[in-house]
Coordinates of C-alpha atoms and ligand atoms in Angstrom, one line a residue:
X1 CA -26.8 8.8 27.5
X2 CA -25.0 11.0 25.4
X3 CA -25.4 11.6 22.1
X4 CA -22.2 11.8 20.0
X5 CA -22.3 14.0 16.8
X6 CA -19.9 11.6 14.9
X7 CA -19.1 7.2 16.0
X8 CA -16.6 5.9 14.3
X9 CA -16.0 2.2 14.1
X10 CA -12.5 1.0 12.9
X11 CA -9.5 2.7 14.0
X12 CA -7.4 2.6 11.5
X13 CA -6.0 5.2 8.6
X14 CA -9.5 5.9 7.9
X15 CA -10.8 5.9 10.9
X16 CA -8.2 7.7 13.3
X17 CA -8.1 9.9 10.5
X18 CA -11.9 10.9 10.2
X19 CA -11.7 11.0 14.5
X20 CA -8.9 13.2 14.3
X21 CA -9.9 15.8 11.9
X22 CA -13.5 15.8 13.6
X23 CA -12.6 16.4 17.0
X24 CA -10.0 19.0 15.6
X25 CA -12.7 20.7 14.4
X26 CA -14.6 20.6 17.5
X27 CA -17.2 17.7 16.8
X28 CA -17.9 15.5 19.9
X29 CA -16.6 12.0 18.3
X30 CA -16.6 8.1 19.6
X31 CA -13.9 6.0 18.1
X32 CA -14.4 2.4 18.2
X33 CA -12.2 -0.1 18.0
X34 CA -11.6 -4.1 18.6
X35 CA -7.8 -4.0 18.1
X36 CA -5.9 -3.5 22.0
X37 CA -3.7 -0.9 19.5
X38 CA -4.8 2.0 17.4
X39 CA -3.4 2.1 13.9
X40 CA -5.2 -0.8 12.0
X41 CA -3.6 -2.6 9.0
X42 CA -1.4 0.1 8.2
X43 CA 0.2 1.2 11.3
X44 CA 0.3 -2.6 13.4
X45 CA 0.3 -5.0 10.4
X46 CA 0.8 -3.6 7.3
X47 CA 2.6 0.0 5.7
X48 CA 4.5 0.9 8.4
X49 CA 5.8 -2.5 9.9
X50 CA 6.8 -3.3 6.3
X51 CA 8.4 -0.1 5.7
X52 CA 10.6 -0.8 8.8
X53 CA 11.7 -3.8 6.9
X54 CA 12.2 -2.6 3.5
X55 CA 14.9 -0.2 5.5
X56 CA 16.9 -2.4 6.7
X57 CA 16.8 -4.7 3.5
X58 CA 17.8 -1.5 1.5
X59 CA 20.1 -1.0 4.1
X60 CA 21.7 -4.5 3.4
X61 CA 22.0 -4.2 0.1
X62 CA 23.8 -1.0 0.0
X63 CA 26.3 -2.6 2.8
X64 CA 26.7 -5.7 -0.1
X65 CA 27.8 -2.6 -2.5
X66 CA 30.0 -0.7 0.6
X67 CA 33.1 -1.4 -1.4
X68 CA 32.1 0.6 -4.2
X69 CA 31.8 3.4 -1.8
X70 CA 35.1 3.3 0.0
X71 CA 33.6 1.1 2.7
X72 CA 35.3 -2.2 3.9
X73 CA 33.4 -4.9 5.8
X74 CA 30.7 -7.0 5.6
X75 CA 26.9 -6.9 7.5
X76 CA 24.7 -9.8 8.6
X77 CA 21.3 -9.2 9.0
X78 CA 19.9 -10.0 12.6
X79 CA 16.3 -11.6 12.5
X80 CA 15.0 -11.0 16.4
X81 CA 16.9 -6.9 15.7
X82 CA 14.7 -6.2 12.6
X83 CA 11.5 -7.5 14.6
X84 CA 12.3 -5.7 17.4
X85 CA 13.0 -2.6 15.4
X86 CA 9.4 -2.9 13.7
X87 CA 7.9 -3.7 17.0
X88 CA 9.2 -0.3 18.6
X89 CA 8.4 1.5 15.5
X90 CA 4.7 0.9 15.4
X91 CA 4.3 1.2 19.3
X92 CA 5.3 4.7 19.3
X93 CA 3.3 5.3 16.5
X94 CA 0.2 3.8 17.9
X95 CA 0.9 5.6 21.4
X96 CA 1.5 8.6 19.3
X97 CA -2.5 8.2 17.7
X98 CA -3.7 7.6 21.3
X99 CA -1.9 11.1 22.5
X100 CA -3.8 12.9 19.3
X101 CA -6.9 11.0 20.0
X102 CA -7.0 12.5 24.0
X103 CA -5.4 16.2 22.7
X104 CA -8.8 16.5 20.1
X105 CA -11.2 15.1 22.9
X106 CA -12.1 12.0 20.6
X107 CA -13.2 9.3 23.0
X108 CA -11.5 5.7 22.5
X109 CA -13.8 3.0 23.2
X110 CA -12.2 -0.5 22.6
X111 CA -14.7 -2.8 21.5
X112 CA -16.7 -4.6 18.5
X113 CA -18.9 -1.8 17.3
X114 CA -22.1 -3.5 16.0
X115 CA -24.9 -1.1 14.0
X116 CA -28.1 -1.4 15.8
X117 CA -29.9 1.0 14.3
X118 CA -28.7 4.3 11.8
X119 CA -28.6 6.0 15.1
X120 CA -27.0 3.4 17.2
X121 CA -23.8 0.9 17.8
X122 CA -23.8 -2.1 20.3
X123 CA -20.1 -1.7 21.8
X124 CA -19.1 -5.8 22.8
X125 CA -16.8 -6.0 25.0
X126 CA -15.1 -3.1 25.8
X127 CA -12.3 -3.5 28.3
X128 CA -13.0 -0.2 30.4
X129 CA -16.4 -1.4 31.2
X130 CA -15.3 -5.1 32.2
X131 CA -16.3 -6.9 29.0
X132 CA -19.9 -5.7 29.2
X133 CA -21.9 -4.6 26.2
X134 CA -22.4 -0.7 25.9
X135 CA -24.9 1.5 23.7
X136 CA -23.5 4.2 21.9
X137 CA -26.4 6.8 19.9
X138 CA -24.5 9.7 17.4
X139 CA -25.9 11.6 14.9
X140 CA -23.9 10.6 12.4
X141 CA -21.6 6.9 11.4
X142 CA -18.7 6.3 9.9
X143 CA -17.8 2.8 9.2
X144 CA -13.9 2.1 8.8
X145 CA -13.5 -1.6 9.6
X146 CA -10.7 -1.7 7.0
X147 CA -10.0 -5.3 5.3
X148 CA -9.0 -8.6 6.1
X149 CA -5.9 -11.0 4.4
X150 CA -6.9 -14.0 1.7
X151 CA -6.0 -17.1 3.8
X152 CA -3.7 -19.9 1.6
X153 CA -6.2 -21.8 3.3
X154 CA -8.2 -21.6 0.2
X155 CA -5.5 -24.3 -1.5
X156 CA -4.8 -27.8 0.2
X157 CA -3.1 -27.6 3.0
X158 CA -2.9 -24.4 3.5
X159 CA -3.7 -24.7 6.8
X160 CA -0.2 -25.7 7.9
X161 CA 1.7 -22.6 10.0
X162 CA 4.2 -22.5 7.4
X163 CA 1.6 -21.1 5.2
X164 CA 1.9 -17.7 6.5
X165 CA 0.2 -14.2 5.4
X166 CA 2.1 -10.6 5.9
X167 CA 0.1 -10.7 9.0
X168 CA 1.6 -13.1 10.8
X169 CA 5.4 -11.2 9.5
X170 CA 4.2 -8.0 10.8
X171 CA 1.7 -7.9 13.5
X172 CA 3.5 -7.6 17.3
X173 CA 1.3 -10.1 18.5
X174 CA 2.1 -12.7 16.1
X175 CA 5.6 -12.2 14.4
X176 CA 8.2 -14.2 17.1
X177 CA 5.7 -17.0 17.4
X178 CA 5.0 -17.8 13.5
X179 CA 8.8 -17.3 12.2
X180 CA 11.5 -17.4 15.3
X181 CA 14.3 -17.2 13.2
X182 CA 15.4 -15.7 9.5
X183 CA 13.9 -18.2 7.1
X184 CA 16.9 -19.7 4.7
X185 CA 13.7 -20.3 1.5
X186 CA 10.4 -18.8 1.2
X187 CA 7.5 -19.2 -1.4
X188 CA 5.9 -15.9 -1.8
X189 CA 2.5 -16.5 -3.9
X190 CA 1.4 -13.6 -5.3
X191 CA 2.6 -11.0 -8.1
X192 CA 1.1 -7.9 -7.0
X193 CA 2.3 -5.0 -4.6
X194 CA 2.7 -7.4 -1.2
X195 CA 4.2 -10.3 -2.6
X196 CA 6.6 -8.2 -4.6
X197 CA 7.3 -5.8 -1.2
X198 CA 8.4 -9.3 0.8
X199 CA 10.2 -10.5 -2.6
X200 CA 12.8 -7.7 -2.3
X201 CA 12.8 -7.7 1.6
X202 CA 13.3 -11.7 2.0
X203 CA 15.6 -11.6 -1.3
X204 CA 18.1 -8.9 0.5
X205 CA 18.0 -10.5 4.0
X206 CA 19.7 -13.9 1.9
X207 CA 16.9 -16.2 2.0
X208 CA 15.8 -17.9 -1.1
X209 CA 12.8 -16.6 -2.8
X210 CA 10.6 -18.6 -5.6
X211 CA 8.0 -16.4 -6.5
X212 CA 4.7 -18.0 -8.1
X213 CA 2.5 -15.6 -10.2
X214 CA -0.7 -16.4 -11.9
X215 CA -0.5 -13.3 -14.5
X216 CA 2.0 -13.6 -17.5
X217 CA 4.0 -10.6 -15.5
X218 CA 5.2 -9.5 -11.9
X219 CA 2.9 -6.2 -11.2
X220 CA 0.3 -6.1 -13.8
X221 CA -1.1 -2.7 -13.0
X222 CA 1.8 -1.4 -13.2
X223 CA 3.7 0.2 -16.4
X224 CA 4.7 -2.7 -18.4
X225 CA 8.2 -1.2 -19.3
X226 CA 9.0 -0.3 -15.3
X227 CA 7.1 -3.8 -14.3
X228 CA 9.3 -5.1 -16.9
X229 CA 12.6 -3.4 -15.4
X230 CA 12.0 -4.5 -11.9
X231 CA 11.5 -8.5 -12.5
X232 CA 14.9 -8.0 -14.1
X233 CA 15.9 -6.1 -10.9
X234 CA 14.2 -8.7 -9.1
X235 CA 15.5 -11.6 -10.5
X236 CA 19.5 -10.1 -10.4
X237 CA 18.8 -10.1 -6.5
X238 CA 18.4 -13.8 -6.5
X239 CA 14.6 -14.4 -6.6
X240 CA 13.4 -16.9 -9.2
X241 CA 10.0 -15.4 -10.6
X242 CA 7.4 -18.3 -12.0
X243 CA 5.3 -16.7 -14.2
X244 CA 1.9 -18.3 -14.8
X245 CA 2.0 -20.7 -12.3
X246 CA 0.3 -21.7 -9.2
X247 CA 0.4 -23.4 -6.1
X248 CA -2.0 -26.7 -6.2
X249 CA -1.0 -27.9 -2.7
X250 CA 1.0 -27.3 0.1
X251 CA 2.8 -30.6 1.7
X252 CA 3.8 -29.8 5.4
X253 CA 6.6 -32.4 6.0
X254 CA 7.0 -31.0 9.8
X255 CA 10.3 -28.9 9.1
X256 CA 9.9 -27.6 5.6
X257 CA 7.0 -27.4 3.0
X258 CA 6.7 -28.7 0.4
X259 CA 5.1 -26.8 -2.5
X260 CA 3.6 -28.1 -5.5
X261 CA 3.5 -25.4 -8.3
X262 CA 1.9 -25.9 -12.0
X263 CA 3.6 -23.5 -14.9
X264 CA 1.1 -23.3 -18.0
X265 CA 2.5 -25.1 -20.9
X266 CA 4.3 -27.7 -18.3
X267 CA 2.9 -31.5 -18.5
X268 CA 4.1 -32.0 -14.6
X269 CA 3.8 -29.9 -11.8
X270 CA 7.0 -28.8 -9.5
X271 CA 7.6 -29.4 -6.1
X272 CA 9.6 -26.6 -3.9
X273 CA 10.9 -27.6 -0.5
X274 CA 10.8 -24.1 1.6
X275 CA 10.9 -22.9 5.1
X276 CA 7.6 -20.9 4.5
X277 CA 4.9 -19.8 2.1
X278 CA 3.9 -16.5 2.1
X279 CA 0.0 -16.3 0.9
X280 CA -0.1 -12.9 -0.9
X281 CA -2.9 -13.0 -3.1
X282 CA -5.0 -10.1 -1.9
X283 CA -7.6 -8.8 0.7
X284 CA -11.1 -8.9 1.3
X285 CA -13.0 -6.1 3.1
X286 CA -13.7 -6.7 6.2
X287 CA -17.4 -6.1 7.9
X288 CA -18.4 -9.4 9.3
X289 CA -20.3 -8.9 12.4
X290 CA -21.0 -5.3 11.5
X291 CA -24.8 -5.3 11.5
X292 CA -25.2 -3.7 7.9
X293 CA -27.8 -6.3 7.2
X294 CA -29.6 -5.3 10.2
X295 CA -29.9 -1.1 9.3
X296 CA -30.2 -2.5 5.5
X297 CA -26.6 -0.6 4.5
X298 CA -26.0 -2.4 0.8
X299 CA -22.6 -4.4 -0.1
X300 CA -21.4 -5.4 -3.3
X301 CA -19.4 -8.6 -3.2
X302 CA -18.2 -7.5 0.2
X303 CA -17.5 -4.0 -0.3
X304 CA -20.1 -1.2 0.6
X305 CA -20.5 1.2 -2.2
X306 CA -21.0 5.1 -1.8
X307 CA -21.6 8.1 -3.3
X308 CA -18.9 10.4 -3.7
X309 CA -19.0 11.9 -0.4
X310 CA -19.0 8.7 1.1
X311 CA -22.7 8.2 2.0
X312 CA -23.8 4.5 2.1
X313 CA -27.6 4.2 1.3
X314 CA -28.8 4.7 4.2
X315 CA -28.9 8.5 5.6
X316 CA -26.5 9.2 8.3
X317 CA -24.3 6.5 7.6
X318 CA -21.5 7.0 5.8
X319 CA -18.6 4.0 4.6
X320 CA -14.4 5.3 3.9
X321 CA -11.3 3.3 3.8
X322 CA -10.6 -0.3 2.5
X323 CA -14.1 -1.5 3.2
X324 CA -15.5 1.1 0.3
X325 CA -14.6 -0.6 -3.6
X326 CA -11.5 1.3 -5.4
X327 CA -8.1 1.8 -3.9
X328 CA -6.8 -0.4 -1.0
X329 CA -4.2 2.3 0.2
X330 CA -4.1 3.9 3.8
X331 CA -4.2 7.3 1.8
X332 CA -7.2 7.1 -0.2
X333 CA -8.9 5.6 3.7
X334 CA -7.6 8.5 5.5
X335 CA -8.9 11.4 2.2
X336 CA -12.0 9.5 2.7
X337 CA -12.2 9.7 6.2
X338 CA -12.0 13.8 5.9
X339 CA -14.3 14.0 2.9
X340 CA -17.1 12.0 4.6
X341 CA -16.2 14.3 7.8
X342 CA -16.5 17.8 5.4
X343 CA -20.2 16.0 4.6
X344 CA -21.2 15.4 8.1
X345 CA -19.8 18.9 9.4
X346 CA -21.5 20.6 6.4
X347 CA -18.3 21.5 4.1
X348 CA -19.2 19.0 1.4
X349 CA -16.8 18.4 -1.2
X350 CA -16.6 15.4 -3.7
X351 CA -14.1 12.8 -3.4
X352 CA -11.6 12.9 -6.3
X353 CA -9.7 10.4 -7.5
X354 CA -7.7 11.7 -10.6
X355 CA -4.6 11.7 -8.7
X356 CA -4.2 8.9 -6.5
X357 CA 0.1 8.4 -5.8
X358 CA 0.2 4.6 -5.8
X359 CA 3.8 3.6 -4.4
X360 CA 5.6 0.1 -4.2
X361 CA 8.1 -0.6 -1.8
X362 CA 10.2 -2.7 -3.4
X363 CA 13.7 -2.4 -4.4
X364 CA 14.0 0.2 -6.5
X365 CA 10.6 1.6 -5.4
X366 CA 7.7 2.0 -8.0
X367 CA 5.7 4.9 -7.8
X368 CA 2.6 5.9 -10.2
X369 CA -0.1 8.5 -10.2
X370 CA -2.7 9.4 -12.7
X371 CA -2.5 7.8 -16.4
X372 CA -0.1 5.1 -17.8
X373 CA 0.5 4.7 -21.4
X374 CA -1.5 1.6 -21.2
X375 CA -4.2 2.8 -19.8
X376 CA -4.5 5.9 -22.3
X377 CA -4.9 3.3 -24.9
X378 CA -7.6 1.2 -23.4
X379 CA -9.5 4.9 -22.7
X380 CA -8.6 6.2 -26.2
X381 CA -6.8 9.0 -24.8
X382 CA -4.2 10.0 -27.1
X383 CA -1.1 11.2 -24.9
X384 CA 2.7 11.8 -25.9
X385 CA 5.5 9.8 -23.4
X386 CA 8.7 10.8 -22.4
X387 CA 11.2 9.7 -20.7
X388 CA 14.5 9.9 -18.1
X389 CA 16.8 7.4 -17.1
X390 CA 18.5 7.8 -13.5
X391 CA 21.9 6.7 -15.1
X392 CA 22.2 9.8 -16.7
X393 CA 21.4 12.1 -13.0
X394 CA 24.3 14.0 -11.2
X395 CA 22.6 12.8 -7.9
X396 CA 21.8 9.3 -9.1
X397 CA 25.4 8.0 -9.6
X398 CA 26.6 9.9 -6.7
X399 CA 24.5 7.6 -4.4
X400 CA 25.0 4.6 -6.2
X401 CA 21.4 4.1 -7.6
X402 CA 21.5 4.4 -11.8
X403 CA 18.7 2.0 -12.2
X404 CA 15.2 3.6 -12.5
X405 CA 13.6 6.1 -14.7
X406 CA 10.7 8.4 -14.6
X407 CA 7.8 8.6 -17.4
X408 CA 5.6 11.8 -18.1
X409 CA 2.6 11.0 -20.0
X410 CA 1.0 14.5 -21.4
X411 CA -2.0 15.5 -23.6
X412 CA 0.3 15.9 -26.9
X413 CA -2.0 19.2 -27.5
X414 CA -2.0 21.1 -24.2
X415 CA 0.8 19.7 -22.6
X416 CA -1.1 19.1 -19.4
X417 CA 0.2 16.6 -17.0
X418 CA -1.8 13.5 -16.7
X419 CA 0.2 10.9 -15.2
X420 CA 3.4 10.2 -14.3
X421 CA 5.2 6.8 -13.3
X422 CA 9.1 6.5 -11.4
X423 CA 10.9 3.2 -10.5
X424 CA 14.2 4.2 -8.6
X425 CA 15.2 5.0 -5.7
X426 CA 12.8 7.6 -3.8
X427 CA 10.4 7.1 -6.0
X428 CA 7.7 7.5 -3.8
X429 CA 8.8 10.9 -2.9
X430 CA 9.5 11.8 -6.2
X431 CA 6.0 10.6 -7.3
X432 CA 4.3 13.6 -5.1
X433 CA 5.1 16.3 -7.4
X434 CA 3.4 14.6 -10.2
X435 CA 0.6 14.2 -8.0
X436 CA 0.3 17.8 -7.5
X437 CA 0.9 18.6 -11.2
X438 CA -2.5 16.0 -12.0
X439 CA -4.2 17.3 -9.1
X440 CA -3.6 20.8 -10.3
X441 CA -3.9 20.5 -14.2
X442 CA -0.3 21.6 -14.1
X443 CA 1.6 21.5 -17.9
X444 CA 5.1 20.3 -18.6
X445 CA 5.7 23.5 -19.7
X446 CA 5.4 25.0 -16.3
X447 CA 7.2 22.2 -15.0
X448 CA 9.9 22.7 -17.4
X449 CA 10.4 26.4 -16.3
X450 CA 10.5 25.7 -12.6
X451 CA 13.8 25.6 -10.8
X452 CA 14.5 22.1 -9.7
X453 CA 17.4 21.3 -6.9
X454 CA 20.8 20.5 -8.2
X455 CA 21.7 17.6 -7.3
X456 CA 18.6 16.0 -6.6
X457 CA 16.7 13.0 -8.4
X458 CA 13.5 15.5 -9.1
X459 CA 15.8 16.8 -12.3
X460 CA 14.5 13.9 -14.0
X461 CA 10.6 15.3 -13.7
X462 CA 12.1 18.4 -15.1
X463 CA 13.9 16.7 -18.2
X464 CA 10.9 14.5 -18.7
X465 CA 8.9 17.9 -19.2
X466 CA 12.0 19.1 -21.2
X467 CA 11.3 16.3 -23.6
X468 CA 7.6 17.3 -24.0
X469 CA 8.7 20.7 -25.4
X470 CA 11.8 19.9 -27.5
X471 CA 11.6 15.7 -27.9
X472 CA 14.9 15.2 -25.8
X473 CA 15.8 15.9 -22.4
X474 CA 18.5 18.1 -22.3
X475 CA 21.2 15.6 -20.1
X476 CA 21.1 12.7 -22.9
X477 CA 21.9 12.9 -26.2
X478 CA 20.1 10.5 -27.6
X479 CA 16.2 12.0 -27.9
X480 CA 14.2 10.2 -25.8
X481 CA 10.8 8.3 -27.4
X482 CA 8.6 10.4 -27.7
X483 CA 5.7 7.8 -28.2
X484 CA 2.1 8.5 -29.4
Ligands
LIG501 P1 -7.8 -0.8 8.4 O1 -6.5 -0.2 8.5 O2 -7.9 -2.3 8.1 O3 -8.5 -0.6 9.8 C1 -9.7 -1.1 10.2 C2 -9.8 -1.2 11.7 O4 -11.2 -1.5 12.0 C3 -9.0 -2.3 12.3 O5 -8.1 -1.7 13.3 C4 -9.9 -3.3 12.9 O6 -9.5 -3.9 14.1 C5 -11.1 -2.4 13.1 N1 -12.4 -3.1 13.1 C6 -12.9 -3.9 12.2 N2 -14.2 -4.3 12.5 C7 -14.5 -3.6 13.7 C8 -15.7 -3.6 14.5 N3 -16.8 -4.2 14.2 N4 -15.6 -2.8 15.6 C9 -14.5 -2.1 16.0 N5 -13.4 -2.1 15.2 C10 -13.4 -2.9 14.1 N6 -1.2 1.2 2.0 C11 -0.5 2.2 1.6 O7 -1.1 3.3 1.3 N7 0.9 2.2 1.6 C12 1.6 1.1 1.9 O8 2.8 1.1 1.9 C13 0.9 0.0 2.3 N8 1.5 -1.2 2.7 C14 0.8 -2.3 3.1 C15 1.5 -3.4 3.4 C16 0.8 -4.5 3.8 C17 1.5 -5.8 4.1 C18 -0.7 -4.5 3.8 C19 -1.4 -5.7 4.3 C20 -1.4 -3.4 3.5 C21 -0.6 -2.2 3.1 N9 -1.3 -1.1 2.7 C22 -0.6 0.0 2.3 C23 -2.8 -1.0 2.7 C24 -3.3 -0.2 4.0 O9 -2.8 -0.8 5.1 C25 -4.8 -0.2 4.0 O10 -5.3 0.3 2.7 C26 -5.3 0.7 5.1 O11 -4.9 0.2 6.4 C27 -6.9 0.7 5.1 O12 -7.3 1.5 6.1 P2 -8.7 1.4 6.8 O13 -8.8 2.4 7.9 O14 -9.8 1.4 5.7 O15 -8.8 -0.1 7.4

């Protein structure tokens, strides 16, 4: 039987990843995987089938606008077009993982992995082999099995098919069955970076969104001046945002739901008639079946910890991705991935997260990296913020998108960069130099003296760091805040 060096069971942005970079290197690696695709949550059911339809809603939105720009005509958005555009999206994607997975000599098996010992995986039903059970030995295990959606099913009724997860919007194998045609009303439950993703997408396609959050604000780890900024944003594009409420029960009444919502501070609860509820309130890690308890690799409500090269507690094993507590983002899986990797292949380096990018795909997009305001407070960090409005950018107003800002939060001493946070449009491209300037213990002043593009929405990092020096960027002429 061979003996791998590296098994890998989950293939998705942690997992492929860690595959990848192994067999690049010249490791003999085993990928296992249940999914008939490669990709996992990201790439079949979650980042890049939502991206595909946060496009065309942008898309949409600007057509609403085409007027301002010289443009006559109107634009209807075509439901079974913008599944079948996601659909084709991810399955070139996923073929294109296969094609790296063959070119690095990583070989796929597709199947349950199940740990059997440190040194061994049960393989359950694997198609090549007919279904049958196969044993795979490697040296070393890296467990990616990613995470799983909160069912509605947790609140009465919820098991009606109109209470729907982003799951059955976005996964191939379940999209055209769950939601045929472009729902006209939606519930979306759930404030955080999902429900608010589907608020903006559902909101621009013209359905009509009620959006029922538990916390006293849309986005809570977010800035609360951008969170702030986009409800308003959110709420101009038609959605109606209930703020500390929840859903008590869903009523399915065969062609609609009905949805029964309590506000805090209201004597009687609400009932919405809607199409669909969208159940956003968060995943779970996902190991079930896994053997963990068999090897003895501990979990801590769900998730199993490690150390910061990604070893579990027991040797050889080691855990990356959605399944490990911390960041649910297919970045953070995939650095994990080649960290735990670096460990195995005996390049060890520690996994550090001061300068995680954390980007919303909403409309205007919300990216963040390193620290807010907020949370300099709560860490007693003293830190001096500045700021840029869009509306005053060359590049801003000549593509139609004045609303947005960036923040710079720096040590008011050194000037070093330690966070930065953008809502506007390409925010989440914007957001990478800040990540490099954390990352790199980079100082406003160097970012200040560094040529920036003109016209380009980056100018605003520069005036933010403008404003650390002097107290005002130098395109407004009002001095920014300069808080402390
Ligand atoms: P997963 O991607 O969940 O992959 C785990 C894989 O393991 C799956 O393919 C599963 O089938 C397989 N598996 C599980 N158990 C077994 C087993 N026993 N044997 C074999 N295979 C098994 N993140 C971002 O960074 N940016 C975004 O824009 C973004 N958008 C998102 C939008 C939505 C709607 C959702 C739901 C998530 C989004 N995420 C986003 C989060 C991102 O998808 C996850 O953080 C990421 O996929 C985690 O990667 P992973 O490899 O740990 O796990």
């Amino acid at each position: 039987m061979t003996e791998y060096d590296i098994a890998v069971i989950g293939g998705g942005p942690g997992g492929y990843v860690a595959a990848l970079d192994a067999g690049m290197r010249g490791a003999n690696v085993v990928l296992i995987e249940k999914d008939r695709r490669l990709g996992g949550t990201c790439l079949l059911r979650g980042c890049i089938p939502s991206k595909t339809m946060v496009r065309t809603a942008e898309l949409l939105s600007e057509m609403r606008h085409a007027g301002d720009f010289g443009i006559q005509g109107t634009a209807e958005p075509d439901w079974a077009g913008i599944v079948a555009r996601k659909d084709k999206v991810v399955d070139g994607l996923s073929k294109g993982v296969v094609d790296l997975c063959k070119a690095r000599k990583v070989t796929r098996l597709q199947g349950t992995g199940r740990l059997l010992t440190p040194n061994s995986i049960l393989v359950q039903g694997n198609a090549e082999f007919g279904g049958m059970a196969l044993t795979v030995r490697a040296k070393s295990i890296i467990l990616a099995t990613g995470s799983a959606t909160i069912l509605g099913t947790e609140v009465p009724g919820g098991d009606s098919p109109r209470v729907i997860t982003s799951d059955q919007i976005l996964d191939a194998d379940l999209t055209m069955g769950a939601i045929p045609t472009l729902p006209k009303s939606m519930v979306i439950i759930g404030g955080g970076i999902v429900g608010m993703e589907f608020a903006s997408i559902f909101a621009a396609y013209g359905t009509k969104v009620t959006a029922v959050i538990t916390s006293p604000r849309v986005l809570r780890n977010v800035d609360e001046e951008i969170a702030r900024r986009f409800a308003q944003l959110l709420k101009a594009a038609g959605v109606e945002v209930l703020l500390k409420s929840n859903v008590q029960e869903f009523r399915d009444r065969g062609d609609h739901l009905d949805v029964v919502i309590q506000t805090e501070g209201s004597a009687e609860p609400r009932v919405v008639s809607s199409e669909y509820a969208l159940y956003a309130k968060g995943r779970k890690p996902y190991t079930d079946g896994l053997g963990l308890d068999t090897v003895g690799v501990r979990t801590e409500r769900g998730y199993v910890p490690t150390d910061s090269y990604m070893r579990t507690n027991v040797a050889g094993i080691y855990a990356i991705g959605d399944i490990v507590p911390g960041h649910m983002l297919a970045h953070v899986a995939s650095y994990e991935g080649e960290v735990a990797v670096d460990h195995i292949l005996e390049h060890p380096r520690e996994a550090d997260y001061r300068a995680v990018p954390d980007c919303i795909f909403t409309i205007p997009e919300i990216a963040s990296v390193g620290l807010t305001e907020a949370l300099a407070k709560e860490k007693g960090i003293e830190v001096r913020v500045t700021k840029f409005p869009f509306a005053a950018l060359g590049r801003a107003q000549a593509i139609g998108e004045p609303h947005g800002l960036v923040k710079l939060v720096c040590d008011p001493g050194t000037r070093t960069i330690l966070g930065m946070q953008v809502m506007g449009a390409h925010a989440s491209d914007i957001i990478a130099e800040g990540t490099v300037a954390v990352q790199q213990g980079v100082t406003a002043d160097d970012l200040a003296h560094t040529m920036h593009a003109h016209p380009t929405m980056p100018e605003a990092v520069q005036e933010t760091a403008i404003a650390q020096l002097f107290g005002t960027p130098l395109h407004v002429n009002t001095p920014t805040r300069v808080a402390r």
